[in-house]
C-alpha positions as semicolon CSV with decimal commas, in nm:
position;residue;x (nm);y (nm);z (nm)
1;M;-24,194;-5,707;-14,243
2;E;-24,084;-5,564;-13,906
3;A;-23,800;-5,674;-13,698
4;E;-23,791;-5,630;-13,319
5;I;-23,477;-5,730;-13,118
6;K;-23,473;-5,838;-12,762
7;I;-23,199;-5,942;-12,529
8;A;-23,142;-6,325;-12,498
9;T;-23,109;-6,479;-12,159
10;I;-23,004;-6,816;-12,049
11;A;-23,367;-6,921;-12,068
12;D;-23,337;-6,868;-12,441
13;L;-23,039;-7,124;-12,489
14;E;-23,249;-7,388;-12,656
15;I;-23,385;-7,136;-12,910
16;L;-23,035;-6,970;-12,974
17;L;-22,808;-7,286;-13,022
18;P;-22,976;-7,409;-13,326
19;L;-22,946;-7,065;-13,495
20;V;-22,574;-7,034;-13,403
21;Q;-22,508;-7,387;-13,534
22;E;-22,687;-7,281;-13,854
23;F;-22,460;-6,972;-13,891
24;H;-22,149;-7,157;-13,814
25;A;-22,243;-7,417;-14,086
26;V;-22,300;-7,131;-14,338
27;A;-21,998;-6,943;-14,236
28;D;-21,775;-7,265;-14,242
29;L;-21,688;-7,225;-13,873
30;H;-21,593;-7,545;-13,694
31;L;-21,657;-7,562;-13,316
32;A;-21,752;-7,862;-13,125
33;D;-22,090;-7,858;-12,987
34;Y;-21,968;-7,803;-12,620
35;Q;-21,746;-7,508;-12,745
36;R;-22,032;-7,345;-12,904
37;E;-22,267;-7,405;-12,609
38;N;-22,001;-7,273;-12,356
39;S;-21,946;-6,954;-12,568
40;V;-22,284;-6,878;-12,596
41;K;-22,366;-6,938;-12,241
42;M;-22,070;-6,721;-12,126
43;L;-22,208;-6,444;-12,330
44;L;-22,569;-6,493;-12,204
45;T;-22,459;-6,482;-11,836
46;H;-22,179;-6,219;-11,839
47;A;-22,317;-5,877;-11,940
48;E;-21,975;-5,710;-11,901
49;L;-21,884;-5,921;-12,208
50;G;-22,166;-5,800;-12,427
51;G;-22,476;-5,981;-12,506
52;I;-22,685;-6,164;-12,779
53;W;-23,017;-6,023;-12,910
54;L;-23,276;-6,239;-13,066
55;I;-23,413;-6,093;-13,381
56;C;-23,794;-6,156;-13,402
57;C;-24,049;-6,104;-13,674
58;R;-24,422;-6,166;-13,595
59;S;-24,334;-6,315;-13,258
60;Q;-24,101;-6,568;-13,436
61;V;-23,729;-6,580;-13,364
62;V;-23,560;-6,554;-13,707
63;G;-23,214;-6,451;-13,603
64;Y;-22,958;-6,320;-13,364
65;I;-22,693;-6,069;-13,330
66;A;-22,400;-6,103;-13,091
67;L;-22,223;-5,782;-12,961
68;C;-21,895;-5,826;-12,770
69;T;-21,778;-5,517;-12,585
70;S;-21,420;-5,384;-12,524
71;Y;-21,238;-5,063;-12,493
72;S;-21,070;-4,836;-12,753
73;V;-20,855;-4,541;-12,692
74;E;-20,879;-4,449;-13,060
75;F;-21,257;-4,448;-13,040
76;G;-21,259;-4,261;-12,708
77;G;-21,414;-4,530;-12,488
78;K;-21,614;-4,847;-12,480
79;D;-21,654;-5,008;-12,838
80;A;-21,806;-5,340;-12,937
81;F;-21,766;-5,599;-13,226
82;I;-22,063;-5,766;-13,397
83;D;-21,921;-6,102;-13,340
84;E;-22,202;-6,291;-13,514
85;F;-22,516;-6,177;-13,707
86;Y;-22,758;-6,426;-13,870
87;I;-23,093;-6,434;-14,002
88;K;-23,250;-6,749;-14,143
89;P;-23,230;-6,755;-14,519
90;L;-23,615;-6,747;-14,564
91;F;-23,614;-6,413;-14,385
92;Q;-23,305;-6,245;-14,557
93;G;-23,354;-5,969;-14,816
94;K;-23,678;-5,849;-14,648
95;G;-23,527;-5,552;-14,454
96;L;-23,506;-5,730;-14,109
97;G;-23,125;-5,705;-14,109
98;K;-23,117;-5,319;-14,157
99;Q;-23,381;-5,294;-13,888
100;A;-23,181;-5,514;-13,647
101;L;-22,869;-5,311;-13,702
102;E;-23,045;-4,981;-13,641
103;Q;-23,186;-5,123;-13,336
104;I;-22,852;-5,261;-13,218
105;K;-22,687;-4,927;-13,278
106;T;-22,944;-4,758;-13,061
107;I;-22,898;-5,010;-12,784
108;A;-22,502;-4,971;-12,808
109;K;-22,526;-4,600;-12,779
110;A;-22,745;-4,646;-12,475
111;L;-22,496;-4,867;-12,319
112;G;-22,223;-4,615;-12,351
113;I;-22,052;-4,768;-12,662
114;Y;-21,873;-4,519;-12,894
115;A;-21,821;-4,753;-13,199
116;I;-21,925;-5,080;-13,341
117;H;-21,692;-5,288;-13,569
118;L;-21,769;-5,603;-13,781
119;E;-21,605;-5,813;-14,035
120;V;-21,765;-5,952;-14,344
121;L;-21,645;-6,184;-14,607
122;K;-21,500;-5,994;-14,921
123;S;-21,712;-6,232;-15,141
124;N;-22,034;-6,137;-14,947
125;L;-22,144;-5,842;-15,130
126;S;-22,512;-5,833;-15,034
127;A;-22,392;-5,817;-14,646
128;Q;-22,145;-5,549;-14,750
129;K;-22,436;-5,349;-14,910
130;L;-22,645;-5,381;-14,605
131;Y;-22,356;-5,276;-14,373
132;N;-22,293;-4,976;-14,604
133;Q;-22,648;-4,870;-14,587
134;S;-22,640;-4,898;-14,209
135;K;-22,346;-4,629;-14,220
136;F;-22,051;-4,896;-14,168
137;E;-21,746;-4,781;-14,335
138;N;-21,468;-4,985;-14,479
139;R;-21,141;-4,877;-14,316
140;E;-20,923;-4,947;-14,627
141;Q;-20,599;-4,852;-14,442
142;Y;-20,640;-5,125;-14,187
143;V;-20,639;-5,500;-14,217
144;L;-20,808;-5,707;-13,943
145;M;-20,552;-5,965;-13,813
146;S;-20,614;-6,238;-13,571
147;V;-20,423;-6,523;-13,376
148;S;-20,591;-6,812;-13,215
149;L;-20,428;-6,888;-12,877
């Protein structure tokens, strides 16, 4: 199977929102529908924040990857965070995730991004394997910490 990613636009909102809702259910993320929709709309309409790419296989949308941009002194310029990455269960384990990651890295490089970061559940060993195969490295000396405002 071959994956192709394409940048999502506001016209893709109706395709994208059910996928985001599926991911949030799997990841046990609790957002009200209006919050989810507003967050997705913001990323679709403000390119300076990043973007969302649809993952397609045989002209069918099977997932998405959300890339949010920022700036890092440590990495020498623009960096990005893979905020969400989801492929429908029926299409997982077929190499689509690895292909999508390679494509998003190429796109990020073209956008002048110097590093991509992500977080993964410690218990999600299959995702960790995928990320390791795609050259993501565990930064053992650091702990990702967050605060909700």
